[in-house]
Each structure stands twice: as structure tokens, then as C-alpha cells.
Short mmCIF file of C-alpha atoms in Angstrom, two decimals:
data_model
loop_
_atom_site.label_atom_id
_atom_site.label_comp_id
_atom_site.label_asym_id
_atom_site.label_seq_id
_atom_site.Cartn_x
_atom_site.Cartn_y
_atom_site.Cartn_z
CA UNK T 1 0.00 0.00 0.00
CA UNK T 2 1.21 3.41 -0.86
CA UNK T 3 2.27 5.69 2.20
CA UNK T 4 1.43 8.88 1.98
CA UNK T 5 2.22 12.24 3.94
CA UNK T 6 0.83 15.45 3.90
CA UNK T 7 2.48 18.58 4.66
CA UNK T 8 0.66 22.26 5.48
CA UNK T 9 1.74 25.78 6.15
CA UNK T 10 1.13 25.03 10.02
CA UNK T 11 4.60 22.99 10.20
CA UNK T 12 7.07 25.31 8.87
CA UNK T 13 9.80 23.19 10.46
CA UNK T 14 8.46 20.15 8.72
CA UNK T 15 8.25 21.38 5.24
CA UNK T 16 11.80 23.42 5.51
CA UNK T 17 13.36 20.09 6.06
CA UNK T 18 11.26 18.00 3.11
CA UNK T 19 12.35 21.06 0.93
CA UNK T 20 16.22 20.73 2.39
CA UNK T 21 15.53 16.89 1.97
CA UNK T 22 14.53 17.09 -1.55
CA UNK T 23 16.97 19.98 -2.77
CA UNK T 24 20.01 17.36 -3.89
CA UNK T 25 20.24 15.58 -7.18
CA UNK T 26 22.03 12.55 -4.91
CA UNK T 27 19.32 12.26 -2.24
CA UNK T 28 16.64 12.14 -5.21
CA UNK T 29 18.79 9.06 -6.21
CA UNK T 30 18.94 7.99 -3.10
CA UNK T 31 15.35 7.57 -2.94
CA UNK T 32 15.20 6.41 -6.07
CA UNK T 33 17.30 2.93 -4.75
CA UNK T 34 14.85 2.79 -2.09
CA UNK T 35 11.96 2.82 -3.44
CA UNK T 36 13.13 -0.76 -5.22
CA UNK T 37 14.72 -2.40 -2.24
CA UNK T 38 15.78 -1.48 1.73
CA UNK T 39 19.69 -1.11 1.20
CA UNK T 40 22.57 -0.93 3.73
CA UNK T 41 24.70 2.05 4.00
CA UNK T 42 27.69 0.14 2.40
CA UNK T 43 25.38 -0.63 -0.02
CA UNK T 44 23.93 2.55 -1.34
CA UNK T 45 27.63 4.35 -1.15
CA UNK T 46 29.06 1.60 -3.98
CA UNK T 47 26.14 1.96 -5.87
CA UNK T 48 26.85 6.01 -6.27
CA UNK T 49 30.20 5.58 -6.05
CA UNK T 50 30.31 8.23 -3.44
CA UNK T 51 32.67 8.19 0.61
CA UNK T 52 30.62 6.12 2.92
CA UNK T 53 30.84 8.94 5.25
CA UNK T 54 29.53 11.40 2.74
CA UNK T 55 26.53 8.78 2.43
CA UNK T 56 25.69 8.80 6.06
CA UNK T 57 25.48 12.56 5.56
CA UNK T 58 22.99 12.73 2.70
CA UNK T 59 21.01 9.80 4.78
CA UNK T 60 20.40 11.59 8.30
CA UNK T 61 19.18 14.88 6.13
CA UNK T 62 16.45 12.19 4.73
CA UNK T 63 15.89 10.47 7.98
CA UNK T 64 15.28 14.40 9.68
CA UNK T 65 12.61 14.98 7.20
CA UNK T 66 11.09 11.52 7.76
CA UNK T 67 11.28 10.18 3.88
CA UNK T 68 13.67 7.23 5.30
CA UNK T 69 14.08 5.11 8.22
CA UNK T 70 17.30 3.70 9.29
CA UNK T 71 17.70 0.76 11.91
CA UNK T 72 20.42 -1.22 13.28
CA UNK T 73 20.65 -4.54 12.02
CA UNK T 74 23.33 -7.33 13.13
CA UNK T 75 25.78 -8.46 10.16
CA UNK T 76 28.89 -10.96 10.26
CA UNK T 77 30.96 -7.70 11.06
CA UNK T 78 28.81 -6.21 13.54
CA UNK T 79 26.05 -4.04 13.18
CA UNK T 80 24.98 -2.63 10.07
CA UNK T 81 22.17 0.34 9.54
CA UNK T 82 19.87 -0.56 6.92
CA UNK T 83 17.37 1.96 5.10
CA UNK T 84 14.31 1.86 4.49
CA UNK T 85 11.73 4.64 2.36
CA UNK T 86 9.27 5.60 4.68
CA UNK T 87 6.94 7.76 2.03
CA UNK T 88 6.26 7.26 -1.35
CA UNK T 89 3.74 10.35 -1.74
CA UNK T 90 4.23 13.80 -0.41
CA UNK T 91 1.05 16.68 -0.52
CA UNK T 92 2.23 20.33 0.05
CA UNK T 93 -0.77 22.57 1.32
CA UNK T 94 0.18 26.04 1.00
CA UNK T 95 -2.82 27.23 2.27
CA UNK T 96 -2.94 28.70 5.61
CA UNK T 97 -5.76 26.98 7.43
CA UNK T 98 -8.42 29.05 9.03
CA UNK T 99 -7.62 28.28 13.40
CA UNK T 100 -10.87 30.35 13.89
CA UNK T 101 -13.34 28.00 11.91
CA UNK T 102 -14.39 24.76 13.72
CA UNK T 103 -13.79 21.61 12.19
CA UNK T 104 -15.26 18.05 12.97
CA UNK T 105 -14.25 14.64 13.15
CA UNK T 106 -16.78 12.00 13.89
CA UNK T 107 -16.67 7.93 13.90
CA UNK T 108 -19.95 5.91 14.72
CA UNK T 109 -18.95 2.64 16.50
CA UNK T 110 -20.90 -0.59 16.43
CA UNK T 111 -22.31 -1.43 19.94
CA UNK T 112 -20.95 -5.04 19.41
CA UNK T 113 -17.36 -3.58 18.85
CA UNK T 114 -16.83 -3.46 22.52
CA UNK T 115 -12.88 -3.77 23.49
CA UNK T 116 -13.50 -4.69 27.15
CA UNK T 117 -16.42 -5.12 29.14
CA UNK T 118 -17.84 -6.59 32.88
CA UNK T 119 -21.30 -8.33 32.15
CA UNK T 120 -23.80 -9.85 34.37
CA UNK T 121 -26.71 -11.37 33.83
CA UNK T 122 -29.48 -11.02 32.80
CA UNK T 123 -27.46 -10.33 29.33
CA UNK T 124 -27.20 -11.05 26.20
CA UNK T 125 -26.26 -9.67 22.46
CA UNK T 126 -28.34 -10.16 19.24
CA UNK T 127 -27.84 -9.67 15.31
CA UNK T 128 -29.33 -10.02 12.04
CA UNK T 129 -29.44 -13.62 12.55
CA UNK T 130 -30.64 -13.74 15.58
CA UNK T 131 -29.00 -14.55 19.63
CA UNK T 132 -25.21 -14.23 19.72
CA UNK T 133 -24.78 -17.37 21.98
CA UNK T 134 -26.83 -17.86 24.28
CA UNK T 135 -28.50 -15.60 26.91
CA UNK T 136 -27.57 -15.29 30.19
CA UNK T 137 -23.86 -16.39 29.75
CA UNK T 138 -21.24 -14.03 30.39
CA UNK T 139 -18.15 -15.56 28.54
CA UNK T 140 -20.31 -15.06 24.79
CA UNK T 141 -19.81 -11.30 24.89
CA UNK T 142 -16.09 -12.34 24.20
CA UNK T 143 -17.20 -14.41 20.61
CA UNK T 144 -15.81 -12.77 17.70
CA UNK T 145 -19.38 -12.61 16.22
CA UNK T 146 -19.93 -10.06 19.25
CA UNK T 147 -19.09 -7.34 16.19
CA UNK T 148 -21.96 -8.44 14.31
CA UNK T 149 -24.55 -7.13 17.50
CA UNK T 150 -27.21 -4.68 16.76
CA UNK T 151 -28.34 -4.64 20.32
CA UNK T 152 -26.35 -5.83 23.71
CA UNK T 153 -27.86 -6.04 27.27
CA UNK T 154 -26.55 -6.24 30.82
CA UNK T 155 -27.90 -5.91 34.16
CA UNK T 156 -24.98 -4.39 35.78
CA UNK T 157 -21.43 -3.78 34.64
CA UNK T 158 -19.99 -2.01 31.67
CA UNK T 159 -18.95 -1.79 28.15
CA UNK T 160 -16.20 0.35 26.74
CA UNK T 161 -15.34 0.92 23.09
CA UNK T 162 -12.10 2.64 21.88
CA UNK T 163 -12.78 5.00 19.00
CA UNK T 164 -9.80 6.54 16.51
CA UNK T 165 -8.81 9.89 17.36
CA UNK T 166 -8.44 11.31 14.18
CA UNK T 167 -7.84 14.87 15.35
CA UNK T 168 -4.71 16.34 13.83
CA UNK T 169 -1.99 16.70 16.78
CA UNK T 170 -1.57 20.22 16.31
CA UNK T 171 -5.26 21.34 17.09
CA UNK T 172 -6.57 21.86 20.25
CA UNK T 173 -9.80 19.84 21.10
CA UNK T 174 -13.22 22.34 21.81
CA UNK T 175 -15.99 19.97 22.57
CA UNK T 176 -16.27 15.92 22.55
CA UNK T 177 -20.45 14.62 22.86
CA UNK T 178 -20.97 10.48 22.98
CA UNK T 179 -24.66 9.99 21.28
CA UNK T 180 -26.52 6.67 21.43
CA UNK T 181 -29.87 5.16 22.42
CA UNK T 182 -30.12 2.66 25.57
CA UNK T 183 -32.37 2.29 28.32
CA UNK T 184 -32.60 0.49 31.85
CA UNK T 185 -32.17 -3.76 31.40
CA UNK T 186 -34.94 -5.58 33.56
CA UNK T 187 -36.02 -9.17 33.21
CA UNK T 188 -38.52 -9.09 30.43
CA UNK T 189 -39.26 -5.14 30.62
CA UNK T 190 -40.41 -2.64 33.24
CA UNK T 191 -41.32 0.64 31.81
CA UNK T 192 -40.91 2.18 35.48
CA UNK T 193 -37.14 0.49 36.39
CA UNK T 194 -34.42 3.19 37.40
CA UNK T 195 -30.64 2.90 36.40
CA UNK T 196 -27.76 5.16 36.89
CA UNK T 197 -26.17 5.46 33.64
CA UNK T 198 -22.56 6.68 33.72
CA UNK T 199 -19.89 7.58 30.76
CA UNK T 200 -16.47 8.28 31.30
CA UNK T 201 -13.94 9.52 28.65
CA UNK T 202 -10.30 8.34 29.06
CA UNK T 203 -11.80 7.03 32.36
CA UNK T 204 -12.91 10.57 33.37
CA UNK T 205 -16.01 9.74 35.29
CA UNK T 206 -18.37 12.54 32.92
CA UNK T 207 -21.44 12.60 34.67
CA UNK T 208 -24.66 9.98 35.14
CA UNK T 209 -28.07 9.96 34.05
CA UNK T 210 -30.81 8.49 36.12
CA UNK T 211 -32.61 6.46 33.08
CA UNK T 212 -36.29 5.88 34.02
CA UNK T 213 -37.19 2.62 32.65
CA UNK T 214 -36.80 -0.33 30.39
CA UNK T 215 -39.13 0.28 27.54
CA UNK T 216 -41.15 -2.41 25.76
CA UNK T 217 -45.01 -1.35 26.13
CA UNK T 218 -44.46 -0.63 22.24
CA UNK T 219 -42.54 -1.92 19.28
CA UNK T 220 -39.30 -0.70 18.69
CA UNK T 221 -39.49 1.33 14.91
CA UNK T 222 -36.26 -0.35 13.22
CA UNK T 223 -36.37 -3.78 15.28
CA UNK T 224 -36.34 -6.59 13.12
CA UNK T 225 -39.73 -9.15 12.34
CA UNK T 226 -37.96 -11.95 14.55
CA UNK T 227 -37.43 -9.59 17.90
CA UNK T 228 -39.85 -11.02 20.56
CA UNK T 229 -42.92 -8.96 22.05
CA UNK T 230 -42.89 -8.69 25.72
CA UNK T 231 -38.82 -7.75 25.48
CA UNK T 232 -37.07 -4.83 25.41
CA UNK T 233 -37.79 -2.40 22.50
CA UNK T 234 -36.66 0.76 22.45
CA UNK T 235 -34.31 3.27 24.48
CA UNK T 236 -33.88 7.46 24.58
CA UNK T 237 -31.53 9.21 22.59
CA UNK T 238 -29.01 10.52 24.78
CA UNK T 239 -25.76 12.72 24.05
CA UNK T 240 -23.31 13.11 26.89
CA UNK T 241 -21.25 16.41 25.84
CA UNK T 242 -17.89 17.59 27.28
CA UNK T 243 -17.08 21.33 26.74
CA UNK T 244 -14.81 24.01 27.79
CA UNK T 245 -17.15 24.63 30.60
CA UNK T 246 -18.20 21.46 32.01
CA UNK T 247 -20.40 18.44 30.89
CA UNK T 248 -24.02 18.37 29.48
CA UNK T 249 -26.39 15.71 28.91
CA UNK T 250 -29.15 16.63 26.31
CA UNK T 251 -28.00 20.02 27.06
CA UNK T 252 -28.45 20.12 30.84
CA UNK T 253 -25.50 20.35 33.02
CA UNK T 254 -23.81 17.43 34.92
CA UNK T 255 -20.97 17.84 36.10
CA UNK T 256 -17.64 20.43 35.88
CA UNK T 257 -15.66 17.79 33.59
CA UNK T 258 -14.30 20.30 30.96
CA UNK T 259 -12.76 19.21 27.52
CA UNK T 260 -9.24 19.70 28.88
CA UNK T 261 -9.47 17.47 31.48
CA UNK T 262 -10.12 14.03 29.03
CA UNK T 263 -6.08 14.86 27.51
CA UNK T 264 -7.82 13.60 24.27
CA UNK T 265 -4.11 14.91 22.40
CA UNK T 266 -2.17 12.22 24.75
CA UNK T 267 -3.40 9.04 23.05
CA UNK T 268 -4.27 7.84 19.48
CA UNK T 269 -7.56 6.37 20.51
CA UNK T 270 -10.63 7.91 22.95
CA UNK T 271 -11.71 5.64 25.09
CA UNK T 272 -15.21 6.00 25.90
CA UNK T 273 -17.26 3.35 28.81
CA UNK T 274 -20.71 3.04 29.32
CA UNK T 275 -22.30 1.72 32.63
CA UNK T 276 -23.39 1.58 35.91
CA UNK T 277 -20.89 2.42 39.15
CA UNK T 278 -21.18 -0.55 41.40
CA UNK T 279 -22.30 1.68 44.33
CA UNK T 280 -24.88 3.50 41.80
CA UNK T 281 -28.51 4.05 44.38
CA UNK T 282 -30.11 2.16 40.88
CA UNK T 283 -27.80 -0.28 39.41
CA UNK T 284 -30.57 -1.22 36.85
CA UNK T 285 -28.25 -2.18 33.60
CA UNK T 286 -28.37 -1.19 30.29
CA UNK T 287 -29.51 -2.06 27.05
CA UNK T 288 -27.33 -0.53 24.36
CA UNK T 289 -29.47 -0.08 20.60
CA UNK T 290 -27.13 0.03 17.30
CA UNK T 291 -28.43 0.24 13.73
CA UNK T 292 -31.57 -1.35 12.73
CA UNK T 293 -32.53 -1.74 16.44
CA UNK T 294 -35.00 0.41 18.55
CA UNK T 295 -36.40 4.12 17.07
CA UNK T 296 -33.05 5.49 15.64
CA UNK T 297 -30.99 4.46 12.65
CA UNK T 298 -27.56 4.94 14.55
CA UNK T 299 -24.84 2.84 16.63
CA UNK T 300 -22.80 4.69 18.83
CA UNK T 301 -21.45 8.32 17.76
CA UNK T 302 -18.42 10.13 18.62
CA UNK T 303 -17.68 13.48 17.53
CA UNK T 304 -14.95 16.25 18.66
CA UNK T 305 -15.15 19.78 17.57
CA UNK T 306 -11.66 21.12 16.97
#
């Protein structure tokens, strides 16, 4: 696959050493060799006839600007450094980007796609072809088929899903918000059974909601001809949001958490976990409603303004 970097007016540093990088007639040939075959420094000076210590020269200048990569390898003699091309496209913006205009990224996660989780029963996950396992048995939220879940269910415990962060390092994150649809878990349903529904972010503990029920007086919109009456149905569409001033849910306030607490730059991933506290006053579950499940066509969504 072809790797690709980009390059933008907001890393001066960056593009003065591509453009230093790029600027010799023996470096372009020295990425030329590459891009056949990783070579050894030896290797690459005998094929340009040029001083092996000249070589090493025109090789760090490449590795600075991050078009190469050189490691240390063991040979009969020792160690040897052997190079490797680490790009094979380059894009130049020259376009100063706009700081004072919000930008978005956004990923909506499966609610089977789950990367650890504490279950108890009653629980249970189902799909488009029907019970993932079997009900009621903790160790089948681990089965790979777990991904294919359009609804999941628990009567205590949590879930927690690690989404990409695909924020660019060098912005500065405004406002996260975690939207989905669940509801309380009873046995069967209760329309009138409370849970204390918490999300934390990075395991920042960002509020909880006091869900008021396990809804299934009604069918669920989007649930599919095979999902039982007299079970769970549908849930409310809730968005937990984290902003420079604290943390809303459906826009009322819940707690002081601000964006800049959640370090969202530190890590390539967000980590977001849905459930109840074990000393929660309701520890009533959760049912968790993905695509094709409940009254709205969504899994779970993450989005940060930047």
C-alpha cells in the first residue's frame, strides 16, 4: 500500500526540512534505490560511487525529514544500519488553514465492537441472525461474532469501546459529545425500572443519568420481524457532551468535567465506557441499541469539535 504524507503551512519546520531533503540531485537518487529495495549504507555508497561517510550525511538529512528510516541490524561484522523509504507520496498545502473555523471529526462505532467489558446477567447480544450465543452467559460477549450485535444487554457492569482519534496533533480539542440510544435492562421489561447510567472519557467519570425505565409497552421502529414482544424495545436518545465549561447531557448540566481534562491529544484512541458504578442508588443495567434496532438508525457516535 502506498504511504502517503501530507504537509501544510502550520509545520514550517516540517516542510523546511522535506524542501532541504529534496533539494540534492544525490538524495533524489537515493530515494530512487529505495523505493526498489531497503539497502545498507555500504550498499547505497558503492552503488553512487560516493565516501561512505559522505553517504551517512545525505542519509540523516532524509531520515530528519522523515522520507527514510534507518535501523540497526546485526551483520557478520557487527552491526549494520539498513534503510528503508518511509513515504512514497508527499502533498504540500500552501494554504494557511483558518484556526478560527471549527472543524469536525466524527466515527460511529458498532455497539458489538466493545474492546473490554464486565457483564452480568441477565445479558445477552443479538444480530441479524438472531442470539449471539446464548442468553444469560457471560463468557459469549467475548465471541468474535460479538461485532456483528445490533443490540447488547446487561444488568450491571460495563462496556467500553475505543474509537480513533483522528484529530490532527496540532489542534486543540473544543468539545467531545458520545450519542446513542439505551435504556434500563430488567427481566422481560419494566417501563418504570431506574438505572444510573454513567460515561467516562479516558476514564474521566463525565457525569450519570438516572434512566427511568426499560421500555417495551411498544414496538421498537427499526427492530427486526424476529425480535420477541414482551422484550425490550426501544431506548432514549441521549448525548453526553464535554465542553470548555463542564459536561451536558441533552444540554443540561452534569458535572464540571471540561474538555481539557479528558487529555484527548495524549493518546491515538478515545476511550469512551458506558455503565453503571457498582455503588450506583439504581444499578438497573443497560440495554445498548445500534443500527436497525430500537427508534433510531444509529450505533454509537463520537464526535470532537476542533
Amino acid at each position: 500500500m502506498a504511504k502517503v504524507k501530507d504537509y501544510d503551512m502550520e509545520a514550517m519546520d516540517e516542510l523546511c526540512d522535506l524542501g532541504k531533503a529534496l533539494s540534492s540531485p544525490i538524495r533524489l537518487k537515493i530515494l530512487q534505490l529505495l523505493y526498489e529495495e531497503s539497502l545498507i549504507i555500504g550498499e547505497i555508497a558503492r552503488k553512487l560511487e560516493l565516501p561512505a561517510s559522505s553517504t551517512a550525511f545525505h542519509l540523516k538529512i532524509l531520515e530528519e525529514a522523515g522520507l527514510i528510516r534507518i535501523e540497526e541490524q546485526p551483520g557478520t561484522r557487527g552491526n549494520t544500519r539498513l534503510c528503508t523509504r518511509k513515504v512514497d507520496h508527499v502533498t504540500i498545502n500552501l494554504v494557511k488553514k483558518n484556526t478560527n473555523v471549527t472543524e469536525v471529526f466524527s466515527e460511529e462505532m458498532p455497539v458489538g465492537a466493545f474492546t473490554s467489558c464486565q457483564i452480568t446477567p441477565t445479558c445477552g447480544m443479538y444480530g441479524p441472525n438472531g442470539c449471539i450465543g446464548n442468553e444469560d452467559i457471560e463468557y459469549c460477549f467475548f465471541y468474535p461474532e460479538r461485532m456483528q450485535a445490533g443490540m447488547l444487554w446487561t444488568s450491571s457492569g460495563y462496556v467500553e469501546y475505543k474509537f480513533a482519534n483522528g484529530v490532527p496533533r496540532n489542534r486543540k480539542a473544543k468539545r467531545v459529545s458520545v450519542s446513542m440510544e439505551i435504556c434500563s435492562e430488567a427481566p422481560g421489561y419494566r417501563e418504570n425500572w431506574k438505572s444510573d447510567i454513567t460515561v467516562w472519557i479516558n476514564g474521566k467519570e463525565c457525569g450519570t443519568w438516572a434512566c427511568p425505565g426499560d421500555f417495551g409497552a411498544r414496538r421498537g421502529r427499526l427492530n427486526p420481524p424476529d425480535w420477541p414482544n414482551g422484550s425490550t424495545q426501544y431506548g432514549i436518545q441521549v448525548v453526553w457532551e464535554v465542553c470548555e465549561n463542564g459536561t451536558f447531557l441533552n444540554g443540561q448540566k452534569l458535572s464540571d468535567i471540561t474538555v481539557a481534562d479528558l487529555e484527548l491529544m495524549e493518546r491515538s484512541y478515545v476511550a469512551v465506557r458506558i455503565g453503571n458504578k457498582p455503588d450506583a442508588h439504581y444499578v438497573g443495567g443497560f440495554n445498548l441499541f445500534g443500527k436497525h434496532f430500537g427508534d433510531y438508525d444509529q450505533d454509537i457516535i463520537l464526535t470532537v469539535e476542533y
